[in-house]
Amino acid sequence: MIESLRSLFTRDLNRLESEIEAYQYEINMWKTEKNISNSAGNLCLHLIGNLNHFIGAQLGNTDYIRQRDLEFSLKNIPRNELIEKIQATAVMVDRILSTLTEASLKNEYSRAPGEEKISTIHFLIHYIAHLDYHLGQINYYRRLLDN
């Protein structure tokens, strides 16, 4: 299970990097239109923040401090900086997942005090699904707005 999770997170973070690289015009990563409230660039920052907070800081005890509001308010971050952040996040996720054991996947996990406890495996599956949900949005926005 751990190797499958490592493989899926690596695959999809590589896809995120590919989607950001695929934008023909860098400025289009920051565009929104009509009912699209978050740009691809902001969704990318959100995914980076989310994984660094929940997998990095909470599961792996890194010193990452999340600034969630900035994930949606920062604009025009250079593409190469986003890619560096994606790559660093991929390394962090893989490093932390590689320290887990099959037994630790059954441990209880709670994202916040007072919140329902779930298993670590449930938590990790949730975050791969979250990554893929936004990855699909980023792909769609690129095809919609970058033509």
Coordinates of C-alpha atoms in Angstrom, one line a residue:
M1 CA 0.0 0.0 0.0
I2 CA 2.8 2.5 0.9
E3 CA 4.5 1.9 -2.4
S4 CA 1.3 2.4 -4.3
L5 CA 0.7 5.7 -2.4
R6 CA 4.3 6.8 -3.1
S7 CA 3.8 6.0 -6.8
L8 CA 0.5 7.8 -7.1
F9 CA 1.7 11.0 -5.3
T10 CA 4.8 11.0 -7.4
R11 CA 2.9 10.4 -10.7
D12 CA 0.4 13.1 -10.0
L13 CA 2.8 15.7 -8.7
N14 CA 4.8 15.1 -11.9
R15 CA 1.5 15.7 -13.8
L16 CA 1.0 18.9 -11.9
E17 CA 4.5 20.0 -12.9
S18 CA 3.7 19.0 -16.6
E19 CA 0.4 21.0 -16.6
I20 CA 2.1 24.1 -15.3
E21 CA 4.9 23.7 -17.9
A22 CA 2.3 23.2 -20.6
Y23 CA 0.9 26.7 -20.3
Q24 CA 1.8 28.4 -23.5
Y25 CA 1.5 31.8 -22.0
E26 CA 2.6 32.0 -18.3
I27 CA 0.1 34.9 -17.6
N28 CA -2.8 32.5 -18.4
M29 CA -2.0 30.5 -15.3
W30 CA -3.4 33.4 -13.3
K31 CA -6.6 34.0 -15.3
T32 CA -10.1 33.3 -14.2
E33 CA -13.2 33.6 -16.2
K34 CA -17.0 33.8 -15.5
N35 CA -17.7 31.1 -12.9
I36 CA -14.0 30.0 -12.4
S37 CA -13.0 31.6 -9.1
N38 CA -9.5 30.2 -8.7
S39 CA -6.8 30.3 -11.3
A40 CA -4.6 27.4 -12.1
G41 CA -1.7 29.1 -10.4
N42 CA -3.7 29.6 -7.2
L43 CA -4.8 25.9 -7.3
C44 CA -1.2 24.9 -7.7
L45 CA -0.2 27.0 -4.7
H46 CA -3.2 25.5 -2.8
L47 CA -2.0 21.9 -3.6
I48 CA 1.5 22.8 -2.5
G49 CA 0.3 24.3 0.7
N50 CA -2.2 21.5 1.4
L51 CA 0.4 18.7 1.0
N52 CA 3.1 20.6 2.9
H53 CA 0.7 21.2 5.8
F54 CA -1.2 17.9 6.1
I55 CA 1.5 15.4 5.0
G56 CA 4.6 17.5 5.8
A57 CA 3.8 19.3 9.0
Q58 CA 1.1 17.1 10.5
L59 CA 2.1 13.6 9.4
G60 CA 5.9 14.2 9.1
N61 CA 6.5 16.9 11.7
T62 CA 8.2 19.3 9.4
D63 CA 8.3 23.0 10.4
Y64 CA 6.1 24.1 7.5
I65 CA 3.7 26.9 8.5
R66 CA 0.7 27.2 6.2
Q67 CA -0.6 30.5 5.0
R68 CA -3.8 29.3 3.3
D69 CA -5.1 32.8 2.4
L70 CA -2.0 33.4 0.4
E71 CA -2.6 30.3 -1.6
F72 CA -5.6 32.0 -3.2
S73 CA -4.5 35.7 -3.1
L74 CA -0.9 35.6 -4.4
K75 CA -0.7 36.2 -8.2
N76 CA 1.9 36.1 -10.9
I77 CA 4.4 33.8 -9.2
P78 CA 6.9 32.9 -11.9
R79 CA 6.4 29.5 -13.5
N80 CA 9.9 28.3 -12.5
E81 CA 9.2 29.2 -8.9
L82 CA 6.0 27.1 -8.9
I83 CA 7.8 24.2 -10.5
E84 CA 10.5 24.4 -7.8
K85 CA 7.8 24.3 -5.1
I86 CA 6.1 21.3 -6.8
Q87 CA 9.4 19.4 -7.0
A88 CA 10.3 20.2 -3.4
T89 CA 6.8 19.1 -2.3
A90 CA 7.2 15.8 -4.3
V91 CA 10.5 15.1 -2.5
M92 CA 8.9 15.8 0.9
V93 CA 5.8 13.7 0.3
D94 CA 7.9 10.7 -0.9
R95 CA 10.4 11.1 2.0
I96 CA 7.6 11.1 4.6
L97 CA 5.6 8.3 3.0
S98 CA 8.8 6.2 2.8
T99 CA 9.0 6.4 6.6
L100 CA 5.6 4.8 7.2
T101 CA 4.9 1.2 7.9
E102 CA 2.0 -0.9 6.9
A103 CA 1.0 -1.0 10.5
S104 CA 1.2 2.8 10.9
L105 CA -1.4 3.2 8.1
K106 CA -4.0 1.9 10.6
N107 CA -3.1 4.6 13.2
E108 CA -5.8 7.2 14.0
Y109 CA -5.3 10.6 12.4
S110 CA -7.2 13.8 13.1
R111 CA -6.7 16.9 11.0
A112 CA -7.8 19.3 13.8
P113 CA -8.6 19.0 17.5
G114 CA -12.1 17.8 18.0
E115 CA -12.4 16.6 14.5
E116 CA -13.5 13.0 13.8
K117 CA -10.5 10.6 13.8
I118 CA -9.8 8.6 10.7
S119 CA -7.1 6.1 9.8
T120 CA -3.9 7.4 8.3
I121 CA -4.6 5.4 5.1
H122 CA -8.0 7.1 4.8
F123 CA -6.3 10.4 5.2
L124 CA -3.7 9.7 2.5
I125 CA -6.3 8.4 0.1
H126 CA -8.3 11.6 0.7
Y127 CA -5.3 13.8 -0.2
I128 CA -4.5 11.9 -3.3
A129 CA -8.1 12.4 -4.4
H130 CA -7.9 16.1 -3.5
L131 CA -4.7 16.4 -5.6
D132 CA -6.3 14.7 -8.5
Y133 CA -9.5 16.8 -8.3
H134 CA -7.6 20.1 -8.6
L135 CA -5.2 18.6 -11.1
G136 CA -8.2 17.9 -13.4
Q137 CA -9.3 21.5 -12.9
I138 CA -5.9 22.9 -13.8
N139 CA -5.9 20.7 -16.9
Y140 CA -9.3 21.9 -17.9
Y141 CA -8.5 25.6 -17.2
R142 CA -5.3 25.3 -19.3
R143 CA -7.2 24.0 -22.3
L144 CA -10.0 26.6 -21.8
L145 CA -8.0 29.7 -21.1
D146 CA -4.6 29.1 -22.8
N147 CA -5.6 29.1 -26.5

